[in-house]
mmCIF file of C-alpha atoms in Angstrom:
data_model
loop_
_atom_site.group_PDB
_atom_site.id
_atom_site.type_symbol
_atom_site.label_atom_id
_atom_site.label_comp_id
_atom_site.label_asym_id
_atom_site.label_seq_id
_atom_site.Cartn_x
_atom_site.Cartn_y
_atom_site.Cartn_z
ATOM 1 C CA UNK A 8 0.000 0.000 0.000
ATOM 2 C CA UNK A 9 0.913 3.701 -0.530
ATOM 3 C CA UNK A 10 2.310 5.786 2.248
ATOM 4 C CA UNK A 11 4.006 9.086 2.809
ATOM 5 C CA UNK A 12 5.981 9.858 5.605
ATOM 6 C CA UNK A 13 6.950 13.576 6.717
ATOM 7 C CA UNK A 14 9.902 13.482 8.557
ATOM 8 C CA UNK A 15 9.676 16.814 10.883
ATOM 9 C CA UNK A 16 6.241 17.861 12.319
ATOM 10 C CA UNK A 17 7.588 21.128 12.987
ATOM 11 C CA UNK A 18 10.183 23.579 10.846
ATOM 12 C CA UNK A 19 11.001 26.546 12.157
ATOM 13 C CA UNK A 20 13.079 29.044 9.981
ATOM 14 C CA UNK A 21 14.430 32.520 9.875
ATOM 15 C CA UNK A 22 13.037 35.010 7.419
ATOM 16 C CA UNK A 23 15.186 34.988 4.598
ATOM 17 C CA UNK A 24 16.685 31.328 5.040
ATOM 18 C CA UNK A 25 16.147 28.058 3.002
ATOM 19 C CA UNK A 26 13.110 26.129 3.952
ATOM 20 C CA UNK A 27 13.466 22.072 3.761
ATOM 21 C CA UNK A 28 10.564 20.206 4.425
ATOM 22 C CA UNK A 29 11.616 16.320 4.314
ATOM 23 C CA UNK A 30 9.006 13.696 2.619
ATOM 24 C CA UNK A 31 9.544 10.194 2.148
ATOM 25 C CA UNK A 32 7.431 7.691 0.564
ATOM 26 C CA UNK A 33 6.287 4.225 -0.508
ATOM 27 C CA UNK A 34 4.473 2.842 -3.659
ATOM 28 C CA UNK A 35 4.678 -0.127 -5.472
ATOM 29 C CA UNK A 36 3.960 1.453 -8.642
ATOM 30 C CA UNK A 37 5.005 4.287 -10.623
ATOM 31 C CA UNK A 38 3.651 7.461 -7.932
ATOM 32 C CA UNK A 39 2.528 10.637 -8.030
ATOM 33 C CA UNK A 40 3.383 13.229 -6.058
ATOM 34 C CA UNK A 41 1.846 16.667 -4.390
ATOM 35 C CA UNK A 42 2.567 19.020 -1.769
ATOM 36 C CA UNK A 43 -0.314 20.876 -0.680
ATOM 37 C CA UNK A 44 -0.329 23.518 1.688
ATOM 38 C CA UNK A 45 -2.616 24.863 4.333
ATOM 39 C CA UNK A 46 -3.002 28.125 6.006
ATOM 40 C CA UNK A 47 -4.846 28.387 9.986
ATOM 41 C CA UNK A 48 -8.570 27.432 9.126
ATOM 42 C CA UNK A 49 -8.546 27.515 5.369
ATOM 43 C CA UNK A 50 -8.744 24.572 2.148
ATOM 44 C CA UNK A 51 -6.024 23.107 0.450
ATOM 45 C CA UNK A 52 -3.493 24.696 -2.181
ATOM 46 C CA UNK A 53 -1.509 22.583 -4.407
ATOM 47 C CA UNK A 54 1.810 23.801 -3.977
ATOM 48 C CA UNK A 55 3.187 21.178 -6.799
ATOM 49 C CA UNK A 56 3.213 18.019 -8.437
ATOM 50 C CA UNK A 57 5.188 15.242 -9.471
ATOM 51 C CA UNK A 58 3.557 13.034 -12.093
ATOM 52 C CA UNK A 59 5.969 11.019 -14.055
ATOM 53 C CA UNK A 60 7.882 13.952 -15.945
ATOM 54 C CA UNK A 61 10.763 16.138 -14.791
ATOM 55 C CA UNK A 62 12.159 15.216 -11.524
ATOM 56 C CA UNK A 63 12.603 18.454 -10.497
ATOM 57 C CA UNK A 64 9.119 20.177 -9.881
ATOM 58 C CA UNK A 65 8.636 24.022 -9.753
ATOM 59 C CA UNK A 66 5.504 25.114 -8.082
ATOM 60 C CA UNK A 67 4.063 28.154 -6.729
ATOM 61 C CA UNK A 68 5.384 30.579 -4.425
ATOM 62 C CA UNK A 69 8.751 30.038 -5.076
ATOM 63 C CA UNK A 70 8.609 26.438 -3.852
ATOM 64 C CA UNK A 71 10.271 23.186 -5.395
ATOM 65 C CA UNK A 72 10.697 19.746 -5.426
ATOM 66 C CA UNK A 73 12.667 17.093 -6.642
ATOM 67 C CA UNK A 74 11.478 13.235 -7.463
ATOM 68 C CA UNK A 75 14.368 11.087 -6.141
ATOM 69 C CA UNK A 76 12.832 7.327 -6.877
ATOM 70 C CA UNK A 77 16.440 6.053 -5.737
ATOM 71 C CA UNK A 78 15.819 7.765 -2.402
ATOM 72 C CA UNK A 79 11.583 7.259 -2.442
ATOM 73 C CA UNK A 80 12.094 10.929 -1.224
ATOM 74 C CA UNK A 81 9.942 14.073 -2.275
ATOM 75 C CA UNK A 82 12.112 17.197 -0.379
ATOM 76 C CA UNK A 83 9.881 20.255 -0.575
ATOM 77 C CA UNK A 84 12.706 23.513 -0.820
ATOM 78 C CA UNK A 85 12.461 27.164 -0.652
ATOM 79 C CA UNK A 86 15.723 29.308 -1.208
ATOM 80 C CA UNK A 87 14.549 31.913 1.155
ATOM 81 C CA UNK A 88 11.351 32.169 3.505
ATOM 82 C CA UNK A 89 8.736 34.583 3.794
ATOM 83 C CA UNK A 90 6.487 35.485 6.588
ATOM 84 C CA UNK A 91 2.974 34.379 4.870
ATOM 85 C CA UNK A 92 5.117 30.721 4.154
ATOM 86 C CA UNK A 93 3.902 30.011 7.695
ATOM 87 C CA UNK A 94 1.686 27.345 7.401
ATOM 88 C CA UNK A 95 1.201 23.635 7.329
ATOM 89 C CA UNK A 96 2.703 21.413 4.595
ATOM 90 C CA UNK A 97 1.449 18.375 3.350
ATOM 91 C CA UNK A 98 3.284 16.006 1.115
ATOM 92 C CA UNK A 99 0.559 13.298 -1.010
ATOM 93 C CA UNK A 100 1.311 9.796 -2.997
ATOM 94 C CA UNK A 101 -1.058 8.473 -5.210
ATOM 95 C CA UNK A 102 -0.680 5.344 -7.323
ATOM 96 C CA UNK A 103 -3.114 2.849 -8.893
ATOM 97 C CA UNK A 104 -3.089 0.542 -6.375
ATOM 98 C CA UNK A 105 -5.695 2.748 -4.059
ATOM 99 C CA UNK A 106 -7.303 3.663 -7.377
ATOM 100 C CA UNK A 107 -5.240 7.063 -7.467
ATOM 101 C CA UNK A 108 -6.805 7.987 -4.753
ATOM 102 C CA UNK A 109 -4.701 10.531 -2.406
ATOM 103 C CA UNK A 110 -2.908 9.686 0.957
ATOM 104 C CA UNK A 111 -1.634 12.225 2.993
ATOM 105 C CA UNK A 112 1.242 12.598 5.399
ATOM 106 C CA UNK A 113 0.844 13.674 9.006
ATOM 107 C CA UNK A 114 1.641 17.172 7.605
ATOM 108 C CA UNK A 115 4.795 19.690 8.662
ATOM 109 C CA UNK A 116 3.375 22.708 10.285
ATOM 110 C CA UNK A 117 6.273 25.797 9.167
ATOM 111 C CA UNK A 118 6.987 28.792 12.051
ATOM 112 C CA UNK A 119 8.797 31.817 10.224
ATOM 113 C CA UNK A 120 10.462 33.576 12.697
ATOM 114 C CA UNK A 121 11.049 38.139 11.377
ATOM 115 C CA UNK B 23 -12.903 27.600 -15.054
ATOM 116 C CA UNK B 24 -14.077 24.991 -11.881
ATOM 117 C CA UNK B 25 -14.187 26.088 -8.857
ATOM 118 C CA UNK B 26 -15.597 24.544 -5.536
ATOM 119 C CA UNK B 27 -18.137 25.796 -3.054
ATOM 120 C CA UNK B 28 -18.552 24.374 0.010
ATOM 121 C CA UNK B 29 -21.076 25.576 2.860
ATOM 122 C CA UNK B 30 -21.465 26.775 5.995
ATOM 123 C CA UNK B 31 -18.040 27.651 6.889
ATOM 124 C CA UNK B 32 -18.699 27.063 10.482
ATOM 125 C CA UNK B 33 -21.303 25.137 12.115
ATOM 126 C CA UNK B 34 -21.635 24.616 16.401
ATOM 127 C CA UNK B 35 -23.691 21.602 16.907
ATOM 128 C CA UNK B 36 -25.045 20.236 19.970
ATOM 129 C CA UNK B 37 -24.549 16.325 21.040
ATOM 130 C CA UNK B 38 -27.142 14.088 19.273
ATOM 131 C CA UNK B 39 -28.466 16.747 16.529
ATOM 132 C CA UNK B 40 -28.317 16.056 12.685
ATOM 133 C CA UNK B 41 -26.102 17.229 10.577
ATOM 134 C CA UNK B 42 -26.156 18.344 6.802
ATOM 135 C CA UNK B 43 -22.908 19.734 4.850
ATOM 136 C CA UNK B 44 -22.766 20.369 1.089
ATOM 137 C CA UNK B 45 -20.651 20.770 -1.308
ATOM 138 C CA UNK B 46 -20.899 21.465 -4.876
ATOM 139 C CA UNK B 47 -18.907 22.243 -8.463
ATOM 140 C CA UNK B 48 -19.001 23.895 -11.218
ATOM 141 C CA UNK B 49 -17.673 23.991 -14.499
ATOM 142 C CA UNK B 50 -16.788 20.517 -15.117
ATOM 143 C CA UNK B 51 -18.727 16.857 -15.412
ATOM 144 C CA UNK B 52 -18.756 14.055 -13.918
ATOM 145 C CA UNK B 53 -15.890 14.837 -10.910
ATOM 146 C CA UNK B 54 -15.156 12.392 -8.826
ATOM 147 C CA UNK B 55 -15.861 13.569 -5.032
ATOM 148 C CA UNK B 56 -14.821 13.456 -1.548
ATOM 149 C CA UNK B 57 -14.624 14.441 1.726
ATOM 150 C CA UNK B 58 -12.549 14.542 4.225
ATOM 151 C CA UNK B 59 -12.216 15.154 8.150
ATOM 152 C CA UNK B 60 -8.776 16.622 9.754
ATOM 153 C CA UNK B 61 -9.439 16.354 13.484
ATOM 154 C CA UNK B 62 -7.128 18.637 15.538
ATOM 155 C CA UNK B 63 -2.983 18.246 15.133
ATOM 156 C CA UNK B 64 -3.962 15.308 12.639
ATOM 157 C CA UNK B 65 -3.594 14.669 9.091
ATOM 158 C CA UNK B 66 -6.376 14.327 6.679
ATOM 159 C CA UNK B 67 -8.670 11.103 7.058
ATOM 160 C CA UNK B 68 -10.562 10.099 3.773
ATOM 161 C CA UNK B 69 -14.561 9.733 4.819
ATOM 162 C CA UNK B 70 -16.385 9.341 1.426
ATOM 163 C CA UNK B 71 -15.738 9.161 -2.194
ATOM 164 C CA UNK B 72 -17.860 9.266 -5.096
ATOM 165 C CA UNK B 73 -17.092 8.338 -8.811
ATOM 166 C CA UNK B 74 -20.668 9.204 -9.927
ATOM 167 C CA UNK B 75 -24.517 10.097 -9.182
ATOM 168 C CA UNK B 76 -25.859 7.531 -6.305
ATOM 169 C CA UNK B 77 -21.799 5.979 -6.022
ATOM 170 C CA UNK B 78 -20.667 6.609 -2.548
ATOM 171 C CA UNK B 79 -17.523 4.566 -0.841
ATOM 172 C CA UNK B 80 -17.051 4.749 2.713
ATOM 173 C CA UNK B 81 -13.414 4.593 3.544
ATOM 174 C CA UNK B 82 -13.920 4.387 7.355
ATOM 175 C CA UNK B 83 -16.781 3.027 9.422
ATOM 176 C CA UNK B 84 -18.433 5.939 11.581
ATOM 177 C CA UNK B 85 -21.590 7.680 12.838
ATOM 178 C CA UNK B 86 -21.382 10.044 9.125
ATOM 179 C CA UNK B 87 -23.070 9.114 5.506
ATOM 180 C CA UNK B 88 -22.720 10.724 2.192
ATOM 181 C CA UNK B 89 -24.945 11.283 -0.404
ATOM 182 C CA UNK B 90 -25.072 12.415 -4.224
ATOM 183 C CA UNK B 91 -27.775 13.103 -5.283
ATOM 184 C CA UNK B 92 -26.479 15.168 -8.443
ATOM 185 C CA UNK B 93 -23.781 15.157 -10.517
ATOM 186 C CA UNK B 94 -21.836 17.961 -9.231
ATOM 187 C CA UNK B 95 -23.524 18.016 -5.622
ATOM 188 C CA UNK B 96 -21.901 15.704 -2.518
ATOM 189 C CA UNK B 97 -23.811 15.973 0.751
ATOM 190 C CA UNK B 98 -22.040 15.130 4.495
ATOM 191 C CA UNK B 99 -24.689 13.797 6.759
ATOM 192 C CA UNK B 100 -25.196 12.665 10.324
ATOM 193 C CA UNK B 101 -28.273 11.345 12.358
ATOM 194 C CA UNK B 102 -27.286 11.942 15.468
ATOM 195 C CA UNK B 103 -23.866 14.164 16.308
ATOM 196 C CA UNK B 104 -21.030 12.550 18.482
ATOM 197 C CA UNK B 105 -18.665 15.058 20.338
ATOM 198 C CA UNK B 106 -15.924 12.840 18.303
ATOM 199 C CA UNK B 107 -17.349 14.325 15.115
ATOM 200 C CA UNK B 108 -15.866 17.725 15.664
ATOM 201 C CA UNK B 109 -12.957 18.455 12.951
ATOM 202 C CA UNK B 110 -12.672 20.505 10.132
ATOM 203 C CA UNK B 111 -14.549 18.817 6.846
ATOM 204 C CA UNK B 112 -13.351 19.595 3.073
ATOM 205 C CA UNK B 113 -14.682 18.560 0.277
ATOM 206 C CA UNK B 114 -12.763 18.093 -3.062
ATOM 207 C CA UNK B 115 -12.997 16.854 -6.455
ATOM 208 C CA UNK B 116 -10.995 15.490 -9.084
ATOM 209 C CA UNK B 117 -10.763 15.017 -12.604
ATOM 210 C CA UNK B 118 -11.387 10.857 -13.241
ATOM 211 C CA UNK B 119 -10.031 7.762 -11.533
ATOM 212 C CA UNK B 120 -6.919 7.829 -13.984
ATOM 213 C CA UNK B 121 -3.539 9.211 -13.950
ATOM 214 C CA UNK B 122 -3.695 11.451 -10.487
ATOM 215 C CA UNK B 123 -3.083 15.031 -11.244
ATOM 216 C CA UNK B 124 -4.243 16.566 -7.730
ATOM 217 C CA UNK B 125 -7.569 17.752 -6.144
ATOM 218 C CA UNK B 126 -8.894 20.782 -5.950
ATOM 219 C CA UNK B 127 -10.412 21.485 -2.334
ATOM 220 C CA UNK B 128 -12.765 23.241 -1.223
ATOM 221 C CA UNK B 129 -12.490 26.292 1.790
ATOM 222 C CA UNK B 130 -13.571 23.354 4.654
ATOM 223 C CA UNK B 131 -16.434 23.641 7.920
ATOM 224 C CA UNK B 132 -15.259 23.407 11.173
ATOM 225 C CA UNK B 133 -17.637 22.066 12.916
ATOM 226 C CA UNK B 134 -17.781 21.997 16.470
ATOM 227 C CA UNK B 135 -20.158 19.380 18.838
ATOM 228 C CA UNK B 136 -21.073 20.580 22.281
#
């Protein structure tokens, strides 16, 4: 079965400073791969997405990602943070064997320190 | 474009009342649907999906049902409300049940059971 596994629950940064927000996962079958992100009390945004064609993902914001299958890791990378980043992350696998149905990590809730 | 509505926004129930959230699209076909429940500090839990009119999968036994009763229209219902039900509830959709390309959500209902 799929899985996704975020490796920090909490990232706190400096304004200005990289952001890394770790993601490893498991599939048995060729994945795909999101990062959604959620501000306090408010839907999902898809940040990005991974599905089957450059490895190296540019999404919104400023944020990116790179496919390692070698690694089954998804890294989620800023170069430098800004206040409104602060928010929780979610990294999301989704391969045929749950019907391509989505399943979400425990999330990685970002603190952006001025 | 689509674009996701999903109603009320917040919602204070008592213990042992019924419950009714909808969601709806609009500007595509035959979506597949879903909703989910992200209780507090936790990750996303898939409730219900949907792959057409009257098609409803139930990804976790519990005191909720879902309903669609039109194509672009996904209903959240409860008989009687447990305090356990509390959570914030989003709906999504997504293209078809191939290749995964992401879900669009919608803004969510926190719900409250006192």
């Amino acid at each position: 079965a799929q899985s996704v596994t975020q490796l920090d629950s909490h990232v706190s940064v400096s304004e200005g400073t990289p952001v890394l927000l770790r993601c490893n996962y498991s599939s048995s079958y060729s994945p795909s791969l999101f990062w959604y992100v959620q501000h306090p009390n408010k839907g999902l945004q898809l940040l990005l997405k991974y599905t089957s064609a450059a490895t190296l993902v540019k999404g919104i914001n400023g944020f990116e990602a790179e496919f390692k299958k070698s690694e089954t890791s998804f890294h989620l990378t800023k170069p430098s943070a800004h206040m409104s980043d602060a928010a929780e992350y979610f990294c999301v696998v989704s391969d045929r064997a749950n019907d391509y149905k989505l399943s979400f990590g425990a999330g990685t809730t970002v603190t952006v320190r001025a | 474009s689509q674009t996701i509505h999903q109603w009320p926004a917040t919602l204070v129930q008592p213990v042992g009342s019924p419950l009714s959230l909808e969601c709806t699209v609009e500007g595509t076909s035959n979506p597949n649907l879903y909703w989910y429940r992200q209780a507090a500090g936790r990750g996303l839990q898939l409730l219900f999906y949907s792959v057409g009119i009257g098609q409803i999968s139930s990804e976790v036994p519990q005191n909720l049902s879902a309903s669609r009763p039109q194509d672009r229209q996904f209903i959240l219902s409860s008989k009687k409300l447990l305090l356990s039900d509390s959570g914030f509830y989003l709906c999504a959709w997504s293209r078809n049940r191939g290749r995964n390309y992401g879900y669009t959500f919608g803004s969510g209902t926190r719900l409250t059971v006192v």
